[in-house]
PDB file of C-alpha atoms in Angstrom:
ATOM      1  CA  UNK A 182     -10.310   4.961  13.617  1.00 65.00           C
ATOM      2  CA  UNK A 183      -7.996   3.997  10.933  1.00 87.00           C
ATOM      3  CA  UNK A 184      -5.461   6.601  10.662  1.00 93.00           C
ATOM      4  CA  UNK A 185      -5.264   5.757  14.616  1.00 94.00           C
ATOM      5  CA  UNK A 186      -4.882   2.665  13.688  1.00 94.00           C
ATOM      6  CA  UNK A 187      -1.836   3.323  11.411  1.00 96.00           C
ATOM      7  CA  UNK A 188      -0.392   6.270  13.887  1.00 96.00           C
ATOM      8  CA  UNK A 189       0.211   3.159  16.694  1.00 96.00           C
ATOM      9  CA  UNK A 190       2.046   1.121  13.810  1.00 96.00           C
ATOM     10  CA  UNK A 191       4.351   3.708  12.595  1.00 97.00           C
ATOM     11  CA  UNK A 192       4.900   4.965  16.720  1.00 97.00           C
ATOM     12  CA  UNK A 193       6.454   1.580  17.432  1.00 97.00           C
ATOM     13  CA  UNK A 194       9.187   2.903  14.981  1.00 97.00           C
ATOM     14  CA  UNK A 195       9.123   6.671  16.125  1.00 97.00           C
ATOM     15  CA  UNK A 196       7.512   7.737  12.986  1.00 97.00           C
ATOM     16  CA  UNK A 197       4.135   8.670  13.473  1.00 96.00           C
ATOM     17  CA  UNK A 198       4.999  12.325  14.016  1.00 97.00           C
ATOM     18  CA  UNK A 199       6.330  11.852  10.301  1.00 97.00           C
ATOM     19  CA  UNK A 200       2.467  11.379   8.911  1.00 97.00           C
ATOM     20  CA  UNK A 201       1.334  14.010   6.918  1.00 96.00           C
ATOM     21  CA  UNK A 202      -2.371  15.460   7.493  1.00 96.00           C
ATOM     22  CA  UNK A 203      -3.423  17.401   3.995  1.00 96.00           C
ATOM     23  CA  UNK A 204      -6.679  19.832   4.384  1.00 95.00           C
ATOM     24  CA  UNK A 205      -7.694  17.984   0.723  1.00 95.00           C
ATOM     25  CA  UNK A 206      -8.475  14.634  -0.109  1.00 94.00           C
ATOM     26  CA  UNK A 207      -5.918  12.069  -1.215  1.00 95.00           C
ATOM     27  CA  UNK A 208      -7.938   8.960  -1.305  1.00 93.00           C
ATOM     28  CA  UNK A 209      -6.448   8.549  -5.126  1.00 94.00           C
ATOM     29  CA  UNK A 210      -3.142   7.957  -7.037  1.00 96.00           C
ATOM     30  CA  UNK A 211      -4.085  11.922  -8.713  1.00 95.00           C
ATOM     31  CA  UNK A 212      -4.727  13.614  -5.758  1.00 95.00           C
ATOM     32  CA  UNK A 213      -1.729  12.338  -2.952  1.00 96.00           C
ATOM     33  CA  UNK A 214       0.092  13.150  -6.028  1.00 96.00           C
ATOM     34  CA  UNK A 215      -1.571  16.594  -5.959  1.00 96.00           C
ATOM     35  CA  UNK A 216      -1.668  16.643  -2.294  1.00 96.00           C
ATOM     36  CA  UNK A 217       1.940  15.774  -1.597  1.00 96.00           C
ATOM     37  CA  UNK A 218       3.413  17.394  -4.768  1.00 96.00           C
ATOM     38  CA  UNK A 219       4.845  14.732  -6.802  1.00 97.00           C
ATOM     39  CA  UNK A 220       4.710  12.266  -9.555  1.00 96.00           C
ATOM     40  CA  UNK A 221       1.817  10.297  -9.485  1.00 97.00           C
ATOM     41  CA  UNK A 222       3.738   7.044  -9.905  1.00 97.00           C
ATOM     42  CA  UNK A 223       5.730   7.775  -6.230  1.00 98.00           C
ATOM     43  CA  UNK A 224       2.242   7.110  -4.645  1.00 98.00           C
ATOM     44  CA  UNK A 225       2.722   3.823  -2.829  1.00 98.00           C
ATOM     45  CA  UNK A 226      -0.947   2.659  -3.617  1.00 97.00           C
ATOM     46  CA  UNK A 227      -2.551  -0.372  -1.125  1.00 97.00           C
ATOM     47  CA  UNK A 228      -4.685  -2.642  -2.975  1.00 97.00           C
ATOM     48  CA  UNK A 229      -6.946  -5.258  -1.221  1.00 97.00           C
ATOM     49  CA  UNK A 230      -7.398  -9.027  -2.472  1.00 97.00           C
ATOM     50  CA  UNK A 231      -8.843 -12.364  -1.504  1.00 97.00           C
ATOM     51  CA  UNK A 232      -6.699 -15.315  -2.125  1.00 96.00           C
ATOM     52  CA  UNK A 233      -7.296 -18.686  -1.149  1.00 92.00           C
ATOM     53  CA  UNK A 234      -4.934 -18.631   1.480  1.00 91.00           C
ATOM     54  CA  UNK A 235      -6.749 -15.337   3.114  1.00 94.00           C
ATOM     55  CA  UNK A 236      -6.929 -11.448   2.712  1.00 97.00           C
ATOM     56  CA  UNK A 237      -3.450  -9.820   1.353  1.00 98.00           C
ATOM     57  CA  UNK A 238      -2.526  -6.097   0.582  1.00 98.00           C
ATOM     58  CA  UNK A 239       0.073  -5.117  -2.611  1.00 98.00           C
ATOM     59  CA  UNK A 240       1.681  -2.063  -2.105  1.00 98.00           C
ATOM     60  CA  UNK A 241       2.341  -0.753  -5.628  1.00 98.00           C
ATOM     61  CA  UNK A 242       3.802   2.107  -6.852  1.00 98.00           C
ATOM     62  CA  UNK A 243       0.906   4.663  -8.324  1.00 97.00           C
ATOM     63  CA  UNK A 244       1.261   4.376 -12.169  1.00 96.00           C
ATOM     64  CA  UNK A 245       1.564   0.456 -12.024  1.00 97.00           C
ATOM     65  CA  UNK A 246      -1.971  -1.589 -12.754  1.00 97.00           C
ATOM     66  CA  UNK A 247      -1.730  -5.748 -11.661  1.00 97.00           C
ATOM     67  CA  UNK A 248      -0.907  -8.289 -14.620  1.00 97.00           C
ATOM     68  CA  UNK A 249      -3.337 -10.759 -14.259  1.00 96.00           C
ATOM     69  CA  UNK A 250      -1.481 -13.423 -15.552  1.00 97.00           C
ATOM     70  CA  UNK A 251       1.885 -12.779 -13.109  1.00 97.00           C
ATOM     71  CA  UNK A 252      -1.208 -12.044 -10.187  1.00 98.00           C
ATOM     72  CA  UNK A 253      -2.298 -15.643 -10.880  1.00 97.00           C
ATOM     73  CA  UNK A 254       0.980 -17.523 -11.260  1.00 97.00           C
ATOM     74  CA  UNK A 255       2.088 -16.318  -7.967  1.00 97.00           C
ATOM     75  CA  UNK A 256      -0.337 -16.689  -5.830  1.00 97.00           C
ATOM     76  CA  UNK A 257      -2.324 -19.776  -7.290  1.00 96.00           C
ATOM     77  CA  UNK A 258      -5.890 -17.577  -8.056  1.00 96.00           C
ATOM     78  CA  UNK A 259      -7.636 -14.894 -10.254  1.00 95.00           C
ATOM     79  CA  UNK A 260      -6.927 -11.238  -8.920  1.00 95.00           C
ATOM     80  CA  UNK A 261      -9.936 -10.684  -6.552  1.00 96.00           C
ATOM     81  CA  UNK A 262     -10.031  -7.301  -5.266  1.00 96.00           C
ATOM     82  CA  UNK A 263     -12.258  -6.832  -1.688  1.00 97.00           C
ATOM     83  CA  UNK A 264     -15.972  -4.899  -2.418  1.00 96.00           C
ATOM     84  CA  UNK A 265     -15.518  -1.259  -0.749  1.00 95.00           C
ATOM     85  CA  UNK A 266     -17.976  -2.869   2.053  1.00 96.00           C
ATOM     86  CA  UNK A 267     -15.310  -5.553   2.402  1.00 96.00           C
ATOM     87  CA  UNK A 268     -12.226  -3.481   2.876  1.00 96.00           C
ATOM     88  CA  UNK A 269     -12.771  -1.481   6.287  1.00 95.00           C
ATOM     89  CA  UNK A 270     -13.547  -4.569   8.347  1.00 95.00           C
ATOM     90  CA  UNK A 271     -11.241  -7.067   6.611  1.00 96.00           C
ATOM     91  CA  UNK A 272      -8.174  -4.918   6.176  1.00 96.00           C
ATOM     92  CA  UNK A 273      -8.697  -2.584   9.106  1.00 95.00           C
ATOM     93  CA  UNK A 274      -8.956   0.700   6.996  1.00 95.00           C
ATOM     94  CA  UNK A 275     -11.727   2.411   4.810  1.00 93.00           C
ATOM     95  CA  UNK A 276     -11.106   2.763   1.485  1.00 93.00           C
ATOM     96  CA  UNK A 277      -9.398   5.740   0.167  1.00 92.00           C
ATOM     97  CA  UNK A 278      -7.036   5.159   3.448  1.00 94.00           C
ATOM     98  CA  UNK A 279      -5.846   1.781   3.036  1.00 96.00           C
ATOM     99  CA  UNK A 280      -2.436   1.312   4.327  1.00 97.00           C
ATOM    100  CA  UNK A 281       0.279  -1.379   4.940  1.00 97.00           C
ATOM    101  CA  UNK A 282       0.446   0.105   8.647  1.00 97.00           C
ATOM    102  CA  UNK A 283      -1.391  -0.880  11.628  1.00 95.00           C
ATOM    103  CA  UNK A 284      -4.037  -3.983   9.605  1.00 96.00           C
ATOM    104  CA  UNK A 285      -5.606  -6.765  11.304  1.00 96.00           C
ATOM    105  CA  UNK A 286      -3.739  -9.226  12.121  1.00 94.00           C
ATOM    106  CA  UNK A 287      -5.162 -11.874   9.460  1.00 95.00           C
ATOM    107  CA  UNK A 288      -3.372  -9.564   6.718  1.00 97.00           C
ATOM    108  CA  UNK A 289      -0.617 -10.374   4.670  1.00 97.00           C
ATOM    109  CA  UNK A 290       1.498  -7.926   2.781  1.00 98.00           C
ATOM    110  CA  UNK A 291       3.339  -7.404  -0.346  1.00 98.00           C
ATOM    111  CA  UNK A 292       5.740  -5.104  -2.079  1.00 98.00           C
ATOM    112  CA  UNK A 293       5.264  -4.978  -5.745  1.00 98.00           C
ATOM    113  CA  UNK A 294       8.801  -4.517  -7.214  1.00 97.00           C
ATOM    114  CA  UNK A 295       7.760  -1.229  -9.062  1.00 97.00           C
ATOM    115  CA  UNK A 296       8.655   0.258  -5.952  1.00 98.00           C
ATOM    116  CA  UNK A 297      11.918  -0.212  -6.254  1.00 96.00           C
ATOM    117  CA  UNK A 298      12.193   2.320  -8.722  1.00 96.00           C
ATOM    118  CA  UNK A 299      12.071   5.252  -6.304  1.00 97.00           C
ATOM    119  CA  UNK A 300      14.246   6.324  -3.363  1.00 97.00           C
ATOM    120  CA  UNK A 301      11.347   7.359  -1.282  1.00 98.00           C
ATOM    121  CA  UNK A 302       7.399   6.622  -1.813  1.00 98.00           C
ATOM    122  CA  UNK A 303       4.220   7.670  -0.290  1.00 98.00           C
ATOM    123  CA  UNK A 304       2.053   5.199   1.386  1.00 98.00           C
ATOM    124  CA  UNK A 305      -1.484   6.816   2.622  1.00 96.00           C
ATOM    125  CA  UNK A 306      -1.952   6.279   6.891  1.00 96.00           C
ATOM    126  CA  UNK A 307      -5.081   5.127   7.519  1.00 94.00           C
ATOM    127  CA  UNK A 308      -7.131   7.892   6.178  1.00 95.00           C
ATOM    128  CA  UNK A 309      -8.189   9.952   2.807  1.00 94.00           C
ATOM    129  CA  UNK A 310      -6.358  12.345   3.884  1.00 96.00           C
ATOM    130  CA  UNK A 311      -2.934  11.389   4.944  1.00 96.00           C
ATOM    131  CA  UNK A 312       0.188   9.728   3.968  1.00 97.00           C
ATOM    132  CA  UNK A 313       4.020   9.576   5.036  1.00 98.00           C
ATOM    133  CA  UNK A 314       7.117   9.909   3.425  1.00 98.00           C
ATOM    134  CA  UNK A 315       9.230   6.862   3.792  1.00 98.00           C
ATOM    135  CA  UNK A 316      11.979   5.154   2.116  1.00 98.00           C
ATOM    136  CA  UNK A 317      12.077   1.639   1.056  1.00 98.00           C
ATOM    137  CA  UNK A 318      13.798   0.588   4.054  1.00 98.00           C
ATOM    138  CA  UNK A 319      11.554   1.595   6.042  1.00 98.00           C
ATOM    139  CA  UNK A 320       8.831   0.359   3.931  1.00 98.00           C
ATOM    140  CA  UNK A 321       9.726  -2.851   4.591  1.00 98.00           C
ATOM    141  CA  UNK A 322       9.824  -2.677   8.366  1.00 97.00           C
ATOM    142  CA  UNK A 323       7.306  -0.610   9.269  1.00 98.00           C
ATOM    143  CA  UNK A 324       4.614  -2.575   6.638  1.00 97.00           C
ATOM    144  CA  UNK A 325       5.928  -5.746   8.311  1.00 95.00           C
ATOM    145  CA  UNK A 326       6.033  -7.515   4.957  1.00 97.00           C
ATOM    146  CA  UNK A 327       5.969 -10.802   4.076  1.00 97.00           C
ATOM    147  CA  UNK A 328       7.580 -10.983   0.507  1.00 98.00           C
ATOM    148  CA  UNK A 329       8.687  -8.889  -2.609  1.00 98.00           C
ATOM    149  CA  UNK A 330       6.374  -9.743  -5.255  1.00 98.00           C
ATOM    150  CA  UNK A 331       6.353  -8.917  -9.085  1.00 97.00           C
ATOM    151  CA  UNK A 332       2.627  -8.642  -9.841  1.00 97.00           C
ATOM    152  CA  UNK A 333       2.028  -5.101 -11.567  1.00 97.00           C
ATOM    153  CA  UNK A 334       2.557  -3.460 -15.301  1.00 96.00           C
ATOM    154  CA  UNK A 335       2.547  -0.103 -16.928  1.00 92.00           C
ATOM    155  CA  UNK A 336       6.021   0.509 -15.072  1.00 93.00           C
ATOM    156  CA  UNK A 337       8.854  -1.050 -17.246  1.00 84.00           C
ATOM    157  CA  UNK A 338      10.263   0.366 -20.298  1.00 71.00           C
ATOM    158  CA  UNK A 339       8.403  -1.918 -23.282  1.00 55.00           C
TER     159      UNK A 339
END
């Protein structure tokens, strides 16, 4: 199961007790928001591609949609997102859950610099109805990231 999945990730750091179970769904940017109670653009959204090099994940932040044209300059391709068939047995979580925590090991991760923005972001655990509070920091170490990448719009001031 996914969000067990995730809860052996973030226990390696003593934060699994940290994940936040919501009776509701929060399989999308609008409902974590509604779920956890904040802006929609704190939601630390986990989108699923095919590069040439493999499968990757780009955490984004929740009111951010990815720039083709930075997408393809950095890593060499069109933006391919996985089919919803795709995602649970490439990435290691269903859709609706998809996570930077506790993916198969074939994974790569990113962290879209519209993250930045925010002291502390939501990230969902493995399920469509979870997610964890975490700051940036801890972003990075507990997604095991490979690079900061600049990939998204809709954030910056025009």
């Amino acid at each position: 199961m996914s969000l067990e999945k995730a809860r052996e990730r973030l226990k390696k750091f003593d934060a699994d007790n940290r994940i936040i179970e919501f009776d509701v769904s929060s399989a999308t940017v609008e409902l974590a928001a509604e779920a956890v109670g904040c802006e929609p653009a704190r939601i630390a959204k986990t989108l699923s591609f095919r590069t040439n090099d493999g499968v990757i994940l780009i955490v984004a932040a929740g009111d951010t949609k990815i720039d083709n044209p930075k997408y393809k300059a950095r890593f060499g391709c069109k933006a391919r997102m996985l089919a919803f068939e795709e995602v649970e047995p490439e990435i290691g979580h269903m859709v609706g859950g998809v996570c930077p925590f506790g993916v198969n090991a074939n994974v790569t991760v990113y962290l879209d610099e519209s993250l930045r923005r925010f002291e502390t972001v939501f990230p969902a655990c493995g399920s469509a109805n979870s997610a964890i509070e975490v700051t940036i920091p801890e972003l990075e170490k507990f997604s095991g990231f490979k690079a900061w990448v600049d990939v998204c719009k809709g954030w910056r001031a025009e």
